[in-house]
Coordinates of C-alpha atoms in Angstrom, one line a residue:
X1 CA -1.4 -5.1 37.8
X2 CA -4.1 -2.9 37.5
X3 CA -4.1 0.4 37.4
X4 CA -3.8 2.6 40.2
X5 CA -4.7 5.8 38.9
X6 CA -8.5 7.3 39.4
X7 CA -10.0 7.0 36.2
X8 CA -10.6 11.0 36.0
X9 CA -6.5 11.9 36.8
X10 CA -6.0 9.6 33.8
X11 CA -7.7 12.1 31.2
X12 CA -5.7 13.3 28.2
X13 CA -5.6 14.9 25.2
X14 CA -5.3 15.7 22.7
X15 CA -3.4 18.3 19.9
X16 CA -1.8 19.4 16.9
X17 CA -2.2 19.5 13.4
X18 CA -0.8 20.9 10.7
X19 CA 2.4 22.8 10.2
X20 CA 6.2 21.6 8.7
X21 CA 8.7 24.0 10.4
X22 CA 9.3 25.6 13.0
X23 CA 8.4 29.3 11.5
X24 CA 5.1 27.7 10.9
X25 CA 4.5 26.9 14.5
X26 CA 2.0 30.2 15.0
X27 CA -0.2 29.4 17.9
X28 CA 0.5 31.2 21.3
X29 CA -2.6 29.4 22.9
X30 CA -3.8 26.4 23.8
X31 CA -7.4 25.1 24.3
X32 CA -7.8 23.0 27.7
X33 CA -11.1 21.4 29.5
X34 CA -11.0 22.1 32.8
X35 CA -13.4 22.0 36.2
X36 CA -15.8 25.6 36.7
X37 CA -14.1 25.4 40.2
X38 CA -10.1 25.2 40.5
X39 CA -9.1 21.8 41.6
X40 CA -12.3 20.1 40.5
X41 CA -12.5 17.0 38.4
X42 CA -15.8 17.6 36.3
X43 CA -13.7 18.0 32.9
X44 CA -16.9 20.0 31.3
X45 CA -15.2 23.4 31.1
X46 CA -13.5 24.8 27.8
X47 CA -10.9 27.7 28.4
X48 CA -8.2 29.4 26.5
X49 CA -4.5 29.4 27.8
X50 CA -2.7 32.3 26.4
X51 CA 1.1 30.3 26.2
X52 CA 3.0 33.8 26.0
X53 CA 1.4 35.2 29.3
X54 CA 0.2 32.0 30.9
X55 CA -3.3 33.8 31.0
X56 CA -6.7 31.5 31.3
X57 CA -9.2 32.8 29.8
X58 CA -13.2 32.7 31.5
X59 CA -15.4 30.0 30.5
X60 CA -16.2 29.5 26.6
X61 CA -18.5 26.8 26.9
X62 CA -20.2 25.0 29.7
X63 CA -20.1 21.3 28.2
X64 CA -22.1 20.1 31.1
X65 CA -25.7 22.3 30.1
X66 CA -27.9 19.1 28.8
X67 CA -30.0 22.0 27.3
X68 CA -27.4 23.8 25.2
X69 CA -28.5 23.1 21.5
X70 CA -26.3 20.5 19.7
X71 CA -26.4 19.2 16.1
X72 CA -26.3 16.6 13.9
X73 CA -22.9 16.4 12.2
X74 CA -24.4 15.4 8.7
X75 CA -27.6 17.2 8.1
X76 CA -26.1 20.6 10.2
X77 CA -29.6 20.8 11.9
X78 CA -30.5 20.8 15.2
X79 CA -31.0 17.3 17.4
X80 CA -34.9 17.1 17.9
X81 CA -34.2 13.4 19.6
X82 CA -32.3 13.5 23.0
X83 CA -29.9 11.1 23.1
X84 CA -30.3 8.2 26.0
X85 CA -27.7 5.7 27.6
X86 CA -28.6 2.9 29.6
X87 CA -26.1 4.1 33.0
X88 CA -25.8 7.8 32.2
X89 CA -29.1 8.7 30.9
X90 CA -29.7 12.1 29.1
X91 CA -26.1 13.5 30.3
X92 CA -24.9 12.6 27.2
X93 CA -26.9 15.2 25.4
X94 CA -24.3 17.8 27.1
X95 CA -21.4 18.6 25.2
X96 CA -18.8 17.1 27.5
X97 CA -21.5 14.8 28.9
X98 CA -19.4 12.2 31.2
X99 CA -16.2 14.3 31.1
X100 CA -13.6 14.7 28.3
X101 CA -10.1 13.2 28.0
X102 CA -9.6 13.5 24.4
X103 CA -9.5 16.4 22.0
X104 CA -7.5 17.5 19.2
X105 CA -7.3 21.0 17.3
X106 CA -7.6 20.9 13.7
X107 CA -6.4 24.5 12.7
X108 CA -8.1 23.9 8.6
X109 CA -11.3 24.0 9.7
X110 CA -11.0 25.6 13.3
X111 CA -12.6 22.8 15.0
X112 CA -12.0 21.1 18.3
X113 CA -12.6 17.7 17.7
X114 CA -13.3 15.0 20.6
X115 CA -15.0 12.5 22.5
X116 CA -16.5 11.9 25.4
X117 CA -15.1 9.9 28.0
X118 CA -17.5 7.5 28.7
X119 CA -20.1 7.3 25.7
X120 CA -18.5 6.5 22.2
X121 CA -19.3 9.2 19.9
X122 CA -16.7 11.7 18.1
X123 CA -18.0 15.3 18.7
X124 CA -16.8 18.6 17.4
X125 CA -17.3 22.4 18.1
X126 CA -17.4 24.9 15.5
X127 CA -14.9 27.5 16.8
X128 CA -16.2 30.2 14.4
X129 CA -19.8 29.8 15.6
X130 CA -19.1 28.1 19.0
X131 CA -22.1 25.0 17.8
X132 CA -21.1 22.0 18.8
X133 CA -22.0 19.1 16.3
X134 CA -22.4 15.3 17.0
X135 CA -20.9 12.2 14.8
X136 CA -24.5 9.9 15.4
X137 CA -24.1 7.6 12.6
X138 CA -22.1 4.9 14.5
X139 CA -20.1 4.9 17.3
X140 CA -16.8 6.1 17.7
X141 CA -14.8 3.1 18.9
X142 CA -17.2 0.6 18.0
X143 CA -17.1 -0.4 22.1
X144 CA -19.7 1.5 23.7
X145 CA -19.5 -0.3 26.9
X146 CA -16.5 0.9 28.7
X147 CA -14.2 -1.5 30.3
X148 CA -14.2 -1.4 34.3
X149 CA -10.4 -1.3 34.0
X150 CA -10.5 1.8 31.8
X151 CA -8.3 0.4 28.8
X152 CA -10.8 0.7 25.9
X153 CA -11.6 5.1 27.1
X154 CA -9.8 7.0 24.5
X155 CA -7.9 9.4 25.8
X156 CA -5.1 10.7 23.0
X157 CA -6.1 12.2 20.0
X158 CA -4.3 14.4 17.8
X159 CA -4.6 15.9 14.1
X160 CA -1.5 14.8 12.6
X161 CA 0.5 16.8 9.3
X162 CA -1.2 14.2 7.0
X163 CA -4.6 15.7 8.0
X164 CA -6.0 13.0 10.0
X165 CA -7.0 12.4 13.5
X166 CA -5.8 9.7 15.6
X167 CA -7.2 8.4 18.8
X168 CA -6.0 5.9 20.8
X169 CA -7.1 4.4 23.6
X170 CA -6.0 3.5 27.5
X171 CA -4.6 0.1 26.5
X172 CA -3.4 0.8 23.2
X173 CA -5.4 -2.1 21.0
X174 CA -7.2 0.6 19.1
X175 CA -5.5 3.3 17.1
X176 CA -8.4 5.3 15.6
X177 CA -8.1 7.4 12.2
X178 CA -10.8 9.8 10.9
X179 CA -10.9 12.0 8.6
X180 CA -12.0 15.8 9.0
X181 CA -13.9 18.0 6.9
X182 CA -17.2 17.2 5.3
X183 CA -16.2 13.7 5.6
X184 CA -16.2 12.0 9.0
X185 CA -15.4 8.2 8.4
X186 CA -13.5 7.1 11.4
X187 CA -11.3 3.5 10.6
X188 CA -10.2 1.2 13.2
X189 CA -6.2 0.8 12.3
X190 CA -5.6 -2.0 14.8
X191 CA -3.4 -2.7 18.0
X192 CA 0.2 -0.5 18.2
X193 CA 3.1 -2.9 18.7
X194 CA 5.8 -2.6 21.3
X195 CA 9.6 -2.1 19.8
X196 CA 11.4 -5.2 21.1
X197 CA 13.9 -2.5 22.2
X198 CA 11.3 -1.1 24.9
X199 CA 13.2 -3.6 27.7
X200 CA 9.5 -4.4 29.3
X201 CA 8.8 -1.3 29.0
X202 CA 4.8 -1.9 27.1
X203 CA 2.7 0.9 25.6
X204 CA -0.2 -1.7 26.8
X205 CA 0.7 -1.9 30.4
X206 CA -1.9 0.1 32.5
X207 CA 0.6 0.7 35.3
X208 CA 3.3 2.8 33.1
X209 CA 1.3 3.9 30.0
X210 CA -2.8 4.3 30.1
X211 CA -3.7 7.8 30.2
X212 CA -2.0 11.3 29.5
X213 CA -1.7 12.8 26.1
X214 CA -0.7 12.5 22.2
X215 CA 1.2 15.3 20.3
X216 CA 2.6 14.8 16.6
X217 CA 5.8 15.7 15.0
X218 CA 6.5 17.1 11.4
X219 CA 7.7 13.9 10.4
X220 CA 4.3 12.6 10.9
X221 CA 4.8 10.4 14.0
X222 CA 2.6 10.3 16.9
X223 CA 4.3 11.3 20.6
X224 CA 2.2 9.6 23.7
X225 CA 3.3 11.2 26.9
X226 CA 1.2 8.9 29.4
X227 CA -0.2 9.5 33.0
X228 CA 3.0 8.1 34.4
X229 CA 5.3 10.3 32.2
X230 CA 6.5 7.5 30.0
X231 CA 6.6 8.8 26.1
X232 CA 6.7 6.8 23.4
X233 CA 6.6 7.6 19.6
X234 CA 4.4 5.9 17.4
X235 CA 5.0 5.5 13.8
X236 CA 1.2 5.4 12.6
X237 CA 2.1 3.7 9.4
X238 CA 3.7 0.5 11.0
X239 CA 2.2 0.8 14.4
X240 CA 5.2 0.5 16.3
X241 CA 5.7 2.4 19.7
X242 CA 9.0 3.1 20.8
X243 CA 10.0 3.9 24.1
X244 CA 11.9 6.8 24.8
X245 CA 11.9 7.0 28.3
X246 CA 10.4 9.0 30.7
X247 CA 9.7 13.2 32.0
X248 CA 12.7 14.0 34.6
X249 CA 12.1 16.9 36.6
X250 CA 8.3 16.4 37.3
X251 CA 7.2 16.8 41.4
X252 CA 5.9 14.0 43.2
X253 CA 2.4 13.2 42.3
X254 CA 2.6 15.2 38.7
X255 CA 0.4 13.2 36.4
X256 CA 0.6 14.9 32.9
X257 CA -3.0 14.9 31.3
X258 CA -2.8 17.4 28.8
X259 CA 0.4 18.4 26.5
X260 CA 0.5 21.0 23.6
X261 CA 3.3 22.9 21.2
X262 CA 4.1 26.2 22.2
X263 CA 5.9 28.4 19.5
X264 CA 9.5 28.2 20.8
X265 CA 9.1 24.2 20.1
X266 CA 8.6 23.4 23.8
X267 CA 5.8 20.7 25.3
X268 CA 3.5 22.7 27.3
X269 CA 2.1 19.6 30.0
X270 CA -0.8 20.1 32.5
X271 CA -2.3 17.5 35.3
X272 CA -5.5 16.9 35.9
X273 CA -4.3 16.4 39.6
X274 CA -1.8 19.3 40.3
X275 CA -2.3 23.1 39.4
X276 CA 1.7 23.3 38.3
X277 CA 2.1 23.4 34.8
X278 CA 5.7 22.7 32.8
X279 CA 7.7 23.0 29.9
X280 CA 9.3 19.8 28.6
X281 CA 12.7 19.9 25.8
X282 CA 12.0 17.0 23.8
X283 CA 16.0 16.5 23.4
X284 CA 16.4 15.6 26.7
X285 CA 12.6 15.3 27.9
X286 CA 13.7 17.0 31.4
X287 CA 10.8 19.8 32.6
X288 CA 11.2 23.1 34.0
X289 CA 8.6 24.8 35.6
X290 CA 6.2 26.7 33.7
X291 CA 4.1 30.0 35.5
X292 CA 0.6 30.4 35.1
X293 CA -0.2 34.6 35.4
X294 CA -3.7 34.2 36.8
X295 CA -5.7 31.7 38.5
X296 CA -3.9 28.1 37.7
X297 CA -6.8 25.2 36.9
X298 CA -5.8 21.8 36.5
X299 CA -6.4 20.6 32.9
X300 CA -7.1 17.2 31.6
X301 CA -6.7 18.5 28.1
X302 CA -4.6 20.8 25.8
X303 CA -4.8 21.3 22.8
X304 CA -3.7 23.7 20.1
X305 CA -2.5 23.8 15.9
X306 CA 1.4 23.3 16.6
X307 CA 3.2 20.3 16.2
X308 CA 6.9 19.2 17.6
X309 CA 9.6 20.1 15.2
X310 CA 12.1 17.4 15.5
X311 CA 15.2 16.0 14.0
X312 CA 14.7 13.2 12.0
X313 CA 14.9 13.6 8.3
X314 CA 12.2 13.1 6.0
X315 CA 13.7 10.4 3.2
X316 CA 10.9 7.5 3.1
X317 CA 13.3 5.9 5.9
X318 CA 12.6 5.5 9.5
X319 CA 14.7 7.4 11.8
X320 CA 15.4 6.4 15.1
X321 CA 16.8 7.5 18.5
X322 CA 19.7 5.0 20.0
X323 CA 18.6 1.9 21.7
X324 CA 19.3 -1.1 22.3
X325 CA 19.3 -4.1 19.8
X326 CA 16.3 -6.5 19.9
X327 CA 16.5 -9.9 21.1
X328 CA 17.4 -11.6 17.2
X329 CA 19.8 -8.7 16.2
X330 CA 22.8 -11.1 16.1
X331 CA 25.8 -9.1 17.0
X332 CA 23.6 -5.9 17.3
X333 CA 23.9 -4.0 13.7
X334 CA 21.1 -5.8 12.3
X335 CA 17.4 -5.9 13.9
X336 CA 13.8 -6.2 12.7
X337 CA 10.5 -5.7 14.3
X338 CA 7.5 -6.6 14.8
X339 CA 7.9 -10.3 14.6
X340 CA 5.1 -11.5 14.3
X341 CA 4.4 -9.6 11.3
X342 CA 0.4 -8.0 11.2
X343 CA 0.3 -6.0 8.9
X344 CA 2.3 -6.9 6.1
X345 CA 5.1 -4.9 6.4
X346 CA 8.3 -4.9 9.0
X347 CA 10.9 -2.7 9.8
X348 CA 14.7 -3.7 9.3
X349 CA 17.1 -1.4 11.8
X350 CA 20.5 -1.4 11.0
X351 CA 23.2 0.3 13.7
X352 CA 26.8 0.9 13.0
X353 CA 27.1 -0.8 9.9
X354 CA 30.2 -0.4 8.1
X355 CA 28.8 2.4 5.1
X356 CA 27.5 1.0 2.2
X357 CA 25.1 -0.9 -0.6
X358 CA 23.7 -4.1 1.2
X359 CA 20.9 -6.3 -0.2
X360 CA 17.9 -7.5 1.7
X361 CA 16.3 -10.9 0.2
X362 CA 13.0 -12.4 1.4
X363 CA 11.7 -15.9 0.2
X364 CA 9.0 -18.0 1.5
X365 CA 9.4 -21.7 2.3
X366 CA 9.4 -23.0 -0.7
X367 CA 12.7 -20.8 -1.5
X368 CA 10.7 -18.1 -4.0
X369 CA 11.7 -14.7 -3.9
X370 CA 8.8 -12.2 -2.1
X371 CA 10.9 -9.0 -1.7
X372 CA 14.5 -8.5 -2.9
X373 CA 15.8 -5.3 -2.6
X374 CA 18.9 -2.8 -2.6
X375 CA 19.7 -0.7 0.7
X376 CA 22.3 2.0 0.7
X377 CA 23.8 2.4 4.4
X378 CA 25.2 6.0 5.0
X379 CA 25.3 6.8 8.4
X380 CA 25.4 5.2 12.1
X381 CA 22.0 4.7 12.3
X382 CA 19.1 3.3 9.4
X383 CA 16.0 1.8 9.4
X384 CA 14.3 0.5 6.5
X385 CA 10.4 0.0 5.9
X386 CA 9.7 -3.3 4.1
X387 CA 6.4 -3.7 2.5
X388 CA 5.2 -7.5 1.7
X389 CA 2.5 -8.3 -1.0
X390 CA -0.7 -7.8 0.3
X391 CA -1.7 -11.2 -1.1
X392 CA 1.1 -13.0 0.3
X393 CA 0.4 -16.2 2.5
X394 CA 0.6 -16.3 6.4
X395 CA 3.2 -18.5 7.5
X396 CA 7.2 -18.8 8.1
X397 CA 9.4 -16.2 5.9
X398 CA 13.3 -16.6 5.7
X399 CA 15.0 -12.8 5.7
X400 CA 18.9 -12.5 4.9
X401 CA 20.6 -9.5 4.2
X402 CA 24.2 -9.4 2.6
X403 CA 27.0 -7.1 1.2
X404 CA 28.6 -5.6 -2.1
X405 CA 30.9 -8.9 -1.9
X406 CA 27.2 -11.5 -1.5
X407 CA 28.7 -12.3 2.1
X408 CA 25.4 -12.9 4.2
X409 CA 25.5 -10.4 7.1
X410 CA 22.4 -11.5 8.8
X411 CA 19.9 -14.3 8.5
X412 CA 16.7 -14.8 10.6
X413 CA 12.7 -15.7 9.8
X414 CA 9.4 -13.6 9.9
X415 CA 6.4 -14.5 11.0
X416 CA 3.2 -13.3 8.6
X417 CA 0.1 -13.3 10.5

């Protein structure tokens, strides 16, 4: 099914950066592109929302003036060539030229990094001097022609606590990392992979998942909340999106487009078809309303330094939420995903296994050990990153995991690609 969605009310954004704890979680604002009109649609407008009064601020800068002087990211000195594109002409010399869906703040070097919606470039402004600074090397994406079905628009990027952006786009087949700072290589990570656990649910389906917005978490995981209210966390490392349901509370017609930290820890979300904004608990991910103290714009961006302080503990394991077992968990204790196996390294979930050392053997066809390995179970829930050779051939891989007494607890094969 396609999607349904206009391709402006599926604009997102954007967010946070860096910060560990919760004491660390300073902001009371959030940037936000919005229309000069309320209710508009031409995302070309960057504001201020004050998240303690719920205050927008006046226009900072018009992204839609083609004459506004940009620059070149590299040199620092100003564009003397105007930019030309085949369907939209010198409107990409703007600053927001053909709307923006996509920003992220990165508190280091107090820029707002982005991209425009429909013309593959990263962009940043200069929030000391309010310049805005263009990425003209190469394009963003690498797709400059956008897809009439909307799935290769970016429309998620965050700063995330390792210092990096990430972008992703509507269908979810490119996760995009760039670096900030005097360095601006961008690098194409690949597709994200759906947890088998997701029951159907697919970060790649346009009718549950293209648009909305990306936050991150202090355990360096990537949140997408999309258009439809679906959120699903993203381990950037393995590229795996799991679904953790979706928004209650939302009215009829609610779209979230834009989604930023406030400092009591809360998701501050914004449509870019409604004016109502809310604030959504990440424990339960139920919304209560949230009041704006002036005039209330719809916003298909937010963005601001906080990230989501969450639960999960920081112990190079993977910490998950309850779910399901995959299809080839056995009796349900034991899973593994993905399968097939893309980028050399899987994830092994174990659930309510009984406490204790276990060891995890891999061998290739040909019965030779590629990974063998000790895992200590402590608790209900584990997970357990495993990391093949680089080198290792692309075929059929047995895994078996037994106890302290060699009794094999589970047995299934892998997939390389």
């Amino acid at each position: 099914m396609r999607i349904a969605l206009p391709l402006l009310s599926l604009t997102t954004t954007l967010v946070f950066g860096h910060g560990i704890t919760q004491a660390q979680q300073t902001d009371r604002f959030a940037w936000a592109i919005t229309d000069v009109q309320p209710g508009g649609s031409n995302w070309s407008f960057l504001r201020k929302l004050n998240l303690q009064t719920g205050e927008y601020s006046a226009v900072l800068l018009d992204g839609s003036n083609s004459s506004l002087a940009v620059y070149d990211a590299v040199s620092k000195k100003p564009m003397e060539a105007p930019l030309s594109d085949a369907r939209f002409g010198t409107t990409v010399n703007a600053a927001f030229g053909t709307g923006v869906a996509a920003m992220a703040f990165d508190k280091k070097t107090n820029r707002l990094y982005y991209t425009p919606m429909l013309f593959d470039q990263l962009r940043y402004i200069d929030l000391k001097t309010m310049k805005v600074y263009f990425v003209t090397e190469k394009g963003f994406t690498g797709k400059p022609i956008k897809n009439a079905d909307q799935g290769n628009i970016v429309t998620r990027m965050v700063i995330a606590t390792d210092g990096y952006g990430y972008a992703l786009t509507n269908d979810a087949t490119q996760l995009i990392r760039f670096s900030t700072g005097k360095s601006l290589a961008a690098e194409d990570l690949g597709a994200i992979v759906d947890d088998p656990a997701n029951n159907g649910v697919s970060i790649h389906n346009s009718c549950s998942s293209f648009g909305g917005d990306m936050i991150a978490d202090n355990e360096g995981n990537l949140f997408v909340i999309s258009a439809r209210n679906h959120v699903f966390k993203i381990n950037p490392s393995t590229k795996v999106a799991t679904h953790l349901g979706m928004i209650n509370g939302l009215p009829e017609g609610f779209t979230v487009n834009g989604a930023a930290v406030n400092a009591e820890n809360k998701i501050i979300v914004s449509s870019a078809l409604r004016t109502d904004y809310f604030t959504v608990d990440h424990h339960n991910w139920t919304a209560s309303p949230y009041t704006l103290s002036n005039t209330s714009w719809n916003s298909s961006d937010l963005a601001n330094g906080n990230v989501l302080t969450t639960t999960e503990k920081n112990n190079n394991t993977v910490d998950f939420v309850n779910r399901n077992p995959a299809p080839n968990s056995g009796d349900g204790r034991i899973s593994l995903f993905p399968n097939p196996v893309t980028n050399n390294q899987f994830i092994m979930q174990f659930s309510q296994l009984k406490a204790g050392n276990y060891s995890l053997q891999v061998t290739d066809v040909m019965g030779r050990n590629v990974v063998l390995q000790n895992i200590n179970i402590s608790g209900d829930n584990h997970a357990q990153v495993v990391k093949l050779d680089p080198a290792s051939a692309r075929g059929i891989y047995l895994i078996k995991v037994t106890d302290g007494t060699k009794g094999e607890v589970f047995a299934t094969k892998i997939v390389l690609q």
